[in-house]
Short mmCIF file of C-alpha atoms in Angstrom, two decimals:
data_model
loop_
_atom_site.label_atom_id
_atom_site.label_comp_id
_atom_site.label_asym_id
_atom_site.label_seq_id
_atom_site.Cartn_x
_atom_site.Cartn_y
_atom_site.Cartn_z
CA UNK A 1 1.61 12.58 40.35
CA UNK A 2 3.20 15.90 39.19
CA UNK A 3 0.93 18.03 36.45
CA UNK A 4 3.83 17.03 33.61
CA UNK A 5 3.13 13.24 34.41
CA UNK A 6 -0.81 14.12 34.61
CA UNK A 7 -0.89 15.91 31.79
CA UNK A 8 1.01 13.05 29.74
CA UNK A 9 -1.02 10.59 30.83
CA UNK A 10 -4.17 12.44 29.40
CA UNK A 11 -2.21 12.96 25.99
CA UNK A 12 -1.63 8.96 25.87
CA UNK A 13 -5.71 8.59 26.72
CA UNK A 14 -6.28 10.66 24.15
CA UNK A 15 -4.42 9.03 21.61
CA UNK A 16 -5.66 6.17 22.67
CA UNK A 17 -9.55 7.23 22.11
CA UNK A 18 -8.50 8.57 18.84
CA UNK A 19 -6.63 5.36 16.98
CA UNK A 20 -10.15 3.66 18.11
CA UNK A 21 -11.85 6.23 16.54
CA UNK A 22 -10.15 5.95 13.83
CA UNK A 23 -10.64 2.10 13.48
CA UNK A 24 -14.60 2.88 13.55
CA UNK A 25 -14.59 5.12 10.41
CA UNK A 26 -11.97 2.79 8.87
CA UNK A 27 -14.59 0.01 9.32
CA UNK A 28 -17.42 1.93 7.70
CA UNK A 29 -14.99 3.05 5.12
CA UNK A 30 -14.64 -0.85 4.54
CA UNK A 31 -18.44 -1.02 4.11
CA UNK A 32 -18.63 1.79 1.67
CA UNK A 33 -15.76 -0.39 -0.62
CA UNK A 34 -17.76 -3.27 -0.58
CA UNK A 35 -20.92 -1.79 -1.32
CA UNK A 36 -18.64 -0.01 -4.20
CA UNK A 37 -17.70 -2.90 -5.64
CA UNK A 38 -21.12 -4.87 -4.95
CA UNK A 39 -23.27 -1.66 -6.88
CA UNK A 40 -20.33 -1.71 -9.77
CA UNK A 41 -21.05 -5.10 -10.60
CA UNK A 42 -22.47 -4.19 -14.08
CA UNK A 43 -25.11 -5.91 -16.08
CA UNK A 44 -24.95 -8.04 -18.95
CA UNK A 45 -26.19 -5.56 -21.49
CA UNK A 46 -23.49 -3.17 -19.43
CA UNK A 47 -21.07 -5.12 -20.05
CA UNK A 48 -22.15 -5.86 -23.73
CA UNK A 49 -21.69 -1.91 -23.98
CA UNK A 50 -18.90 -1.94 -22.49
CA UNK A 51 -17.34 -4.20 -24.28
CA UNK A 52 -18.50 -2.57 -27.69
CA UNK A 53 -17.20 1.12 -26.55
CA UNK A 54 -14.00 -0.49 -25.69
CA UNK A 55 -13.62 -2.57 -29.41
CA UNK A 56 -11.74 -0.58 -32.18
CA UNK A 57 -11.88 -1.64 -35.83
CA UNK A 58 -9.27 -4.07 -36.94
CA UNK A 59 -8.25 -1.57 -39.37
CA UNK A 60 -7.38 0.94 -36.74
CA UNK A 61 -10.71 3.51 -38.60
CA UNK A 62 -12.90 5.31 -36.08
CA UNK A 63 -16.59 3.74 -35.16
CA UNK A 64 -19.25 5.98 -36.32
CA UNK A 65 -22.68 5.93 -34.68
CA UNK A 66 -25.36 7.16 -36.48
CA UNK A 67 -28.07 9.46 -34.15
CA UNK A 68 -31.51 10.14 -35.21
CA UNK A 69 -31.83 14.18 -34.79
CA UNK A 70 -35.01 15.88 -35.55
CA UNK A 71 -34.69 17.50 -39.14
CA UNK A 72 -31.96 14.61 -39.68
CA UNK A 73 -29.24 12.11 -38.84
CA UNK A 74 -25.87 13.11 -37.10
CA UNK A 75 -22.78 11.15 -37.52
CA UNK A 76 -21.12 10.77 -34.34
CA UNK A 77 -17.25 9.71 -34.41
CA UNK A 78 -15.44 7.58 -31.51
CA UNK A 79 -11.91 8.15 -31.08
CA UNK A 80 -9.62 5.31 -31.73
CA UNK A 81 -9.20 3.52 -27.85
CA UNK A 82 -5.16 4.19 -26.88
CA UNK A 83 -4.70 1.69 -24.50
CA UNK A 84 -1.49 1.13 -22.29
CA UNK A 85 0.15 -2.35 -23.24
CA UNK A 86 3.18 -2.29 -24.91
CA UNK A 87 4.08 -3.52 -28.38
CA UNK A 88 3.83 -7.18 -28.53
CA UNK A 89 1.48 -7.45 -25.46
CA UNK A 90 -2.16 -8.23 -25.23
CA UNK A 91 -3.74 -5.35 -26.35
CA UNK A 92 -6.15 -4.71 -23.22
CA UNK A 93 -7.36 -1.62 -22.40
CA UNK A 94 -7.67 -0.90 -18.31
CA UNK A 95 -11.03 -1.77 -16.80
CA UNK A 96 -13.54 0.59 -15.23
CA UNK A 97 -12.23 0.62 -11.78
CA UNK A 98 -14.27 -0.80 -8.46
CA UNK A 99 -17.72 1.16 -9.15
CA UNK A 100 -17.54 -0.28 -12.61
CA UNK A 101 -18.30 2.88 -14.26
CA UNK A 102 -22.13 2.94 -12.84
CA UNK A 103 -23.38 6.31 -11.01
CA UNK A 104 -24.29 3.74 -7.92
CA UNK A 105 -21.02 2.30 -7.33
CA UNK A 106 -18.59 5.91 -7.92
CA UNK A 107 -20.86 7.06 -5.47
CA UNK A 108 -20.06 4.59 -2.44
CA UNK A 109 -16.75 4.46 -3.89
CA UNK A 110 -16.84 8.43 -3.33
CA UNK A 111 -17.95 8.05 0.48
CA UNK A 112 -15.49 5.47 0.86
CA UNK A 113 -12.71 7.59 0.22
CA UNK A 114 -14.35 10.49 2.06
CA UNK A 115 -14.59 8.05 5.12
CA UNK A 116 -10.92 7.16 4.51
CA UNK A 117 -9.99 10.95 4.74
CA UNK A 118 -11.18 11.43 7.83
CA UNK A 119 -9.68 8.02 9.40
CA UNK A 120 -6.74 8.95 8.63
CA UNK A 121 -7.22 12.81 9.90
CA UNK A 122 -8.46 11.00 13.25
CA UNK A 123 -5.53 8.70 12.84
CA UNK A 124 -2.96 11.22 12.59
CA UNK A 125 -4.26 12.88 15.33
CA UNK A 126 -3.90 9.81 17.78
CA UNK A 127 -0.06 9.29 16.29
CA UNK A 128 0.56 13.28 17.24
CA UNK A 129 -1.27 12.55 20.86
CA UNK A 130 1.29 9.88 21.44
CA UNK A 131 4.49 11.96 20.41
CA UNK A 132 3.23 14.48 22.46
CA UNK A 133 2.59 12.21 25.52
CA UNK A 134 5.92 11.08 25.57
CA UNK A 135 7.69 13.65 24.48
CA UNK A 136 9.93 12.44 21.50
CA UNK A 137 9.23 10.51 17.77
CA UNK A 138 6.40 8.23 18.28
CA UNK A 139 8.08 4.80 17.06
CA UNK A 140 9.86 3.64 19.99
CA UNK A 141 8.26 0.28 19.79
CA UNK A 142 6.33 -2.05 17.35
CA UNK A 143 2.73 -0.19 18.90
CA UNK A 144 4.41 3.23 18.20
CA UNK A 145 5.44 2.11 14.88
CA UNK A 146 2.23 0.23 13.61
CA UNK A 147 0.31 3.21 13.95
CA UNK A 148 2.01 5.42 12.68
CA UNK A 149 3.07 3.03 9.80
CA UNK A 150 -0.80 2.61 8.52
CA UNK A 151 -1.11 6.25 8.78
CA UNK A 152 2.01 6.65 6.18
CA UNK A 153 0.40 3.67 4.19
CA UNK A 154 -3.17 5.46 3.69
CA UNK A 155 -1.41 8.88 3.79
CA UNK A 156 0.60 7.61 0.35
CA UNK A 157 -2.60 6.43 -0.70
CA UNK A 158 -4.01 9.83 -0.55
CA UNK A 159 -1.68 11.49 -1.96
CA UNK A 160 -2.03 9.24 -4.87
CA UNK A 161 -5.50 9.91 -5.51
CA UNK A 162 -4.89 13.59 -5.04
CA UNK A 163 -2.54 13.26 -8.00
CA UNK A 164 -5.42 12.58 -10.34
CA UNK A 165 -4.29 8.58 -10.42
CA UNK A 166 -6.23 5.76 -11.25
CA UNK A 167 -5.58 4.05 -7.82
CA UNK A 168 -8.91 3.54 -6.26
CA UNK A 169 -8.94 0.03 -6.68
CA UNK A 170 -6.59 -0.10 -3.81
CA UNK A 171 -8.61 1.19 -1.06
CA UNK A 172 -10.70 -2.27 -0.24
CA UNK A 173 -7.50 -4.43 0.18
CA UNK A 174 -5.71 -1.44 2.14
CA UNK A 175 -8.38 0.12 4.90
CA UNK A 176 -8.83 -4.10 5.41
CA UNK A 177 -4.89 -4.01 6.37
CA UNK A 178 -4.89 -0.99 7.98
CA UNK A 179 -7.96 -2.52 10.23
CA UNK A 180 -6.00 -5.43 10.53
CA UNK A 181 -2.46 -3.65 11.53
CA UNK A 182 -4.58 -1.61 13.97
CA UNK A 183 -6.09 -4.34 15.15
CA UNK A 184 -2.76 -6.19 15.75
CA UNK A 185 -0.95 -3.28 17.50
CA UNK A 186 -3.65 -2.18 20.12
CA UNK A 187 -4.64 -5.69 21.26
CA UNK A 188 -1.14 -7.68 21.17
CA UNK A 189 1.36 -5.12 20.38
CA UNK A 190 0.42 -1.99 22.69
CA UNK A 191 2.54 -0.41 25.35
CA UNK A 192 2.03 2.52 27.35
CA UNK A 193 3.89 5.40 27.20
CA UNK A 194 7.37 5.17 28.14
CA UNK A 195 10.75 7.02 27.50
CA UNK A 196 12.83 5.23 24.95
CA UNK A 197 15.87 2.91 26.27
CA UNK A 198 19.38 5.16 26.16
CA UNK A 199 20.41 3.60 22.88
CA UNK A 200 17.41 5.11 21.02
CA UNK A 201 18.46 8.43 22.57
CA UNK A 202 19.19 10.17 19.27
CA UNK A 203 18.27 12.68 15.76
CA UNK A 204 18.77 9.65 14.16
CA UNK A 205 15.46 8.09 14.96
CA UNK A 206 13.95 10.79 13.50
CA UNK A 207 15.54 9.91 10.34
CA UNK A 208 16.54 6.36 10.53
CA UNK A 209 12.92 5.41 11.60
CA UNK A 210 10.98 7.50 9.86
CA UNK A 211 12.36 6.46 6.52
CA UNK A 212 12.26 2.78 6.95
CA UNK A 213 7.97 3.43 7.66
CA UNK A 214 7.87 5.43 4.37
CA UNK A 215 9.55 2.59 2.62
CA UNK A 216 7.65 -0.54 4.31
CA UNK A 217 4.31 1.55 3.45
CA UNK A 218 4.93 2.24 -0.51
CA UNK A 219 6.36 -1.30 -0.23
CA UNK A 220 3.43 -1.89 0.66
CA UNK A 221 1.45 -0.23 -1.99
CA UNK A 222 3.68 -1.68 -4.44
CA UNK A 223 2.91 -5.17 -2.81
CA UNK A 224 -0.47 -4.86 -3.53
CA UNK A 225 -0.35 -3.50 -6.97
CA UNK A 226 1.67 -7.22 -7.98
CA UNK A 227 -0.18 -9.23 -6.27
CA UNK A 228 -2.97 -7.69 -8.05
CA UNK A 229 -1.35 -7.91 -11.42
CA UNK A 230 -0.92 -11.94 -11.18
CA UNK A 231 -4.61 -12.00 -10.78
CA UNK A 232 -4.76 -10.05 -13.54
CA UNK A 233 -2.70 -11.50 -15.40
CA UNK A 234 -3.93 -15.25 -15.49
CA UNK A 235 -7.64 -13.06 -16.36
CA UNK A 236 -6.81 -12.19 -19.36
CA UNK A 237 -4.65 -15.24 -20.20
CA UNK A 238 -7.16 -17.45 -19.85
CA UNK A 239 -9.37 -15.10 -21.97
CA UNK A 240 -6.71 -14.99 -24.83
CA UNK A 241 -6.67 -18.90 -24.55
CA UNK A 242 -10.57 -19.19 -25.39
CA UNK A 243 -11.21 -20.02 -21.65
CA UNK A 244 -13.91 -18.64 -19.80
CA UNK A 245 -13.20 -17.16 -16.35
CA UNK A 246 -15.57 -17.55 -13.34
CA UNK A 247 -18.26 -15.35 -12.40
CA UNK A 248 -16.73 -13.54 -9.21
CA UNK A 249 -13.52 -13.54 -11.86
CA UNK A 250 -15.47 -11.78 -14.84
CA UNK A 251 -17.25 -9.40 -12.03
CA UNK A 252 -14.03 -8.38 -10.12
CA UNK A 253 -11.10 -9.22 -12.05
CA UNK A 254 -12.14 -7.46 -15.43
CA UNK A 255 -12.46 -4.01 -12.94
CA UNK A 256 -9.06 -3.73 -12.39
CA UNK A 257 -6.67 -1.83 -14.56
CA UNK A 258 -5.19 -3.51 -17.35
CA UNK A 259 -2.07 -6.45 -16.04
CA UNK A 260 0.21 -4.37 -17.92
CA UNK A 261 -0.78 -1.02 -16.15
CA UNK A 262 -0.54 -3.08 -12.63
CA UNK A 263 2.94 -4.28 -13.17
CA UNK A 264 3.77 -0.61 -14.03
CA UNK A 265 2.35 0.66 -11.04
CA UNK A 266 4.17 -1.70 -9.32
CA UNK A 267 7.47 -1.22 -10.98
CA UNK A 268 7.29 2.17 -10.61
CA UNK A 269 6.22 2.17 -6.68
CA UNK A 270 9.21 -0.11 -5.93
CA UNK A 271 12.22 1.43 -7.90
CA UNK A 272 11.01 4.82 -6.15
CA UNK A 273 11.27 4.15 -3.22
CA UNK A 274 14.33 1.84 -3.50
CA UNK A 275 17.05 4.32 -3.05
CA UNK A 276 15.32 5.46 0.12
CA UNK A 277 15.51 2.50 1.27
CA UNK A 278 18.78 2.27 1.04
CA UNK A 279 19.25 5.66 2.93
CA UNK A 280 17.81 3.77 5.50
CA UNK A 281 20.32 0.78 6.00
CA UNK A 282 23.08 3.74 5.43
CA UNK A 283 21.93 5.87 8.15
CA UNK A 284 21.02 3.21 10.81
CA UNK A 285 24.73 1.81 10.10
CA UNK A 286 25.53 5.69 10.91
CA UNK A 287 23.32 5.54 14.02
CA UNK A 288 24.58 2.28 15.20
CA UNK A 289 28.40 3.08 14.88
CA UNK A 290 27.52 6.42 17.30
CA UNK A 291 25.31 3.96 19.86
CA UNK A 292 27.32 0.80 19.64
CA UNK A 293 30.97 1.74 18.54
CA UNK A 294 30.65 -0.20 15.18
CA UNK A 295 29.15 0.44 11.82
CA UNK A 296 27.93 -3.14 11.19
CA UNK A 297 28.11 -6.41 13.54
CA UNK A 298 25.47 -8.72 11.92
CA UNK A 299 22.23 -8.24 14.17
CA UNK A 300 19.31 -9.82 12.75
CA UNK A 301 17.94 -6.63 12.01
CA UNK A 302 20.62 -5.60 9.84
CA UNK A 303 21.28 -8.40 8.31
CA UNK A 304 17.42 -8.82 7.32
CA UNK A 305 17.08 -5.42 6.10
CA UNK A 306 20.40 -6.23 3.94
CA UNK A 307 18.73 -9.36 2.60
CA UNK A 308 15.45 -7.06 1.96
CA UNK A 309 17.40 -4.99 0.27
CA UNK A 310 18.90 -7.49 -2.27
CA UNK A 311 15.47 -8.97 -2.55
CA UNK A 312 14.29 -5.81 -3.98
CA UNK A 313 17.72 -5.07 -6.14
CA UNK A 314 16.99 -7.96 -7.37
CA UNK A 315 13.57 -7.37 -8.46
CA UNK A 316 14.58 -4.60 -9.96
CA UNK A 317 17.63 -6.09 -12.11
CA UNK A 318 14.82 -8.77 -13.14
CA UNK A 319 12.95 -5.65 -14.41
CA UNK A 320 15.76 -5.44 -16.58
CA UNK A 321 16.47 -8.92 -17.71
CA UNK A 322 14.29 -9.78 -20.44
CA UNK A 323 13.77 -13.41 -19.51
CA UNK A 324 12.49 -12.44 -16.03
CA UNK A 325 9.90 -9.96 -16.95
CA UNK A 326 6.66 -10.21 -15.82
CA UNK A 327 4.95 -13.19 -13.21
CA UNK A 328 8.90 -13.72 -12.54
CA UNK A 329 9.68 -10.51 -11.53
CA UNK A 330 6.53 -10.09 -9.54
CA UNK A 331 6.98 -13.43 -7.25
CA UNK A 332 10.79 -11.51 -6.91
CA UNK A 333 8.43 -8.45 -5.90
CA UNK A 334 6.37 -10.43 -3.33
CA UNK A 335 9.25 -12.47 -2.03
CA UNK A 336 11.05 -8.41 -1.22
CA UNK A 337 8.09 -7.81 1.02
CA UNK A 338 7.76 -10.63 2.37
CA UNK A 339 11.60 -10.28 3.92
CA UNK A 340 10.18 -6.83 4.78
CA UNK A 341 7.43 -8.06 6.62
CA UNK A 342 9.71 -10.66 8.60
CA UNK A 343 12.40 -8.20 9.33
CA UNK A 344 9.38 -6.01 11.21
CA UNK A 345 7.63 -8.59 12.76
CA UNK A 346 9.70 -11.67 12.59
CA UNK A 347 13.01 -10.06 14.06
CA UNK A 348 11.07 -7.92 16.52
CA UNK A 349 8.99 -10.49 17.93
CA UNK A 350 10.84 -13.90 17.46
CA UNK A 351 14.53 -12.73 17.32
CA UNK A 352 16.52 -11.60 20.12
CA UNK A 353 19.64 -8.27 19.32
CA UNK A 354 20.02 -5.05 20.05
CA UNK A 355 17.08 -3.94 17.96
CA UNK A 356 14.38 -5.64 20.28
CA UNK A 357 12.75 -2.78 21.21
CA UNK A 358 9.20 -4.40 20.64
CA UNK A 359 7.80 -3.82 23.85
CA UNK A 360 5.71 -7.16 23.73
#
């Protein structure tokens, strides 16, 4: 063995040792959400507060709280509430988030996303081993591309929360998938370190590739974000209607930002990143007519990342159509990823064309 072949093999180990790593202080960052959302399960008389520092007059006036003050009383104003729904909506102002506004649960919710930094700093680090140990964009094959993928995913994430937004209530349901994913691609989906097969020989993977991850992991985000808002959604319907929700419903459910702020989030996540995703099908059609000698022949990859792609028009279009607003438009939403999801693992595993590249 030749010190180039030695010295890749080491790069691979260590990639190896770190994407473990990384799935250890994913797992405690896992812990930390729970215990976030376990120590921001408020109290009755919490949520009796709550619920009176979130009322506003039906006349629209301030509250005014009268404090005893030695020498004599101050009058204390509280500014009108401005929630987010829209005219004509439920009126519902967003709830507390995971740690349900107690000191106990920010704090876990704190050292979960400290924990989730430096996963994905170990993370990164194992996706940058692997480029190095083979010497070219580390998505050759489904292992390549899971790991990296995740890393985008919680990357995004990040980024997010670095932008001062109210997206915290993500990070149980994603570091679970990312453990998952990871969990997927290193015990069924791995493959050692290999040069890529002559077709993939290109700048194009560079950009071809690395788009589509971006997309499937906002998708992603996006994903979550409606699936969230249905829950939401039938919360504070069944409120409205005089029912009373569950416990685990009333402890969870009334946490999460507001159903109208979650199909915003959504909406906004998804017609983002749309375009990009449609850079994608352009330049792999690019890529594929200077491999193959044709622009389009109707491989199951491209013709499931077409159909993704009208899934997601139209979700969008729905956005626009007033009769398919809302728990219509988010099933459109779901169904999108879930052609997304199929065209990675589906197509890759299941379906034989020129884009098998899995490796598995």
């Amino acid at each position: 063995m030749n010190l180039a072949a030695a010295t890749n093999e080491n790069l691979a180990n260590i990639s190896n040792t770190l994407i473990y790593s990384s799935m250890a202080v994913y797992m405690l960052a896992f812990f930390a959400h729970i215990a976030e959302w376990v120590f921001g399960s408020r109290s009755k008389v919490g949520r009796t507060a709550a619920a009176l520092q979130n009322s506003s007059a039906a006349d629209g006036s301030t509250v005014k709280v009268q404090v005893a003050q030695q020498g004599g009383t101050a009058v204390l104003e509280r500014p009108k509430v401005v929630t987010r729904s829209a005219a004509g909506t439920r009126d519902v102002p967003d709830g507390p988030g995971a740690a349900g506004g107690t000191f106990k649960g920010d704090l876990w919710g704190r050292i979960a996303v400290s924990l989730t930094v430096v996963a994905f700093a170990v993370e990164t680090g194992g996706v940058v081993a692997r480029a190095l140990s083979v010497q070219r964009a580390p998505w050759g094959n489904m292992y390549e591309f899971s790991i990296t993928f995740s890393t985008v995913a919680v990357g995004a994430y990040l980024v997010l929360l670095a932008l001062k937004k109210n997206v915290r209530w993500i990070g149980l349901l994603l570091v679970t998938t990312v453990l998952l994913d990871l969990g997927v691609a290193t015990t069924w989906l791995y493959t050692d370190s290999d040069q890529l097969v002559p077709a993939l020989h290109s700048y194009w993977l560079w950009i071809h590739v690395s788009t589509a991850i971006i997309c499937g992991a906002i998708f992603y985000l996006g994903a979550v974000g409606t699936l969230l808002y249905l829950f939401r959604d039938s919360y504070e319907n069944k409120i409205a209607n005089g029912g009373t929700p569950g416990k685990f419903a009333s402890s969870v459910l009334e946490r999460l930002p507001a159903a109208k702020t979650l199909d915003t989030f959504s909406y906004r996540i998804n017609a983002a990143v749309f375009p990009l995703w449609t850079f994608t099908i352009i330049a792999g059609a690019i890529w594929a007519g200077d491999a193959w000698g044709r622009y389009w022949g109707w491989d199951p990859k491209e013709v499931w990342s077409f159909i993704t792609w009208v899934a997601y028009a139209a979700y969008l279009h729905a956005r626009a159509t007033a009769g398919w607003k809302g728990r219509k438009a988010a099933y459109l939403a779901l169904v999108a990823f879930g052609c997304w999801l199929f065209n990675y693992y589906g197509v890759n595993i299941f379906v034989t064309g020129k884009h098998s590249y899995a490796g598995v």
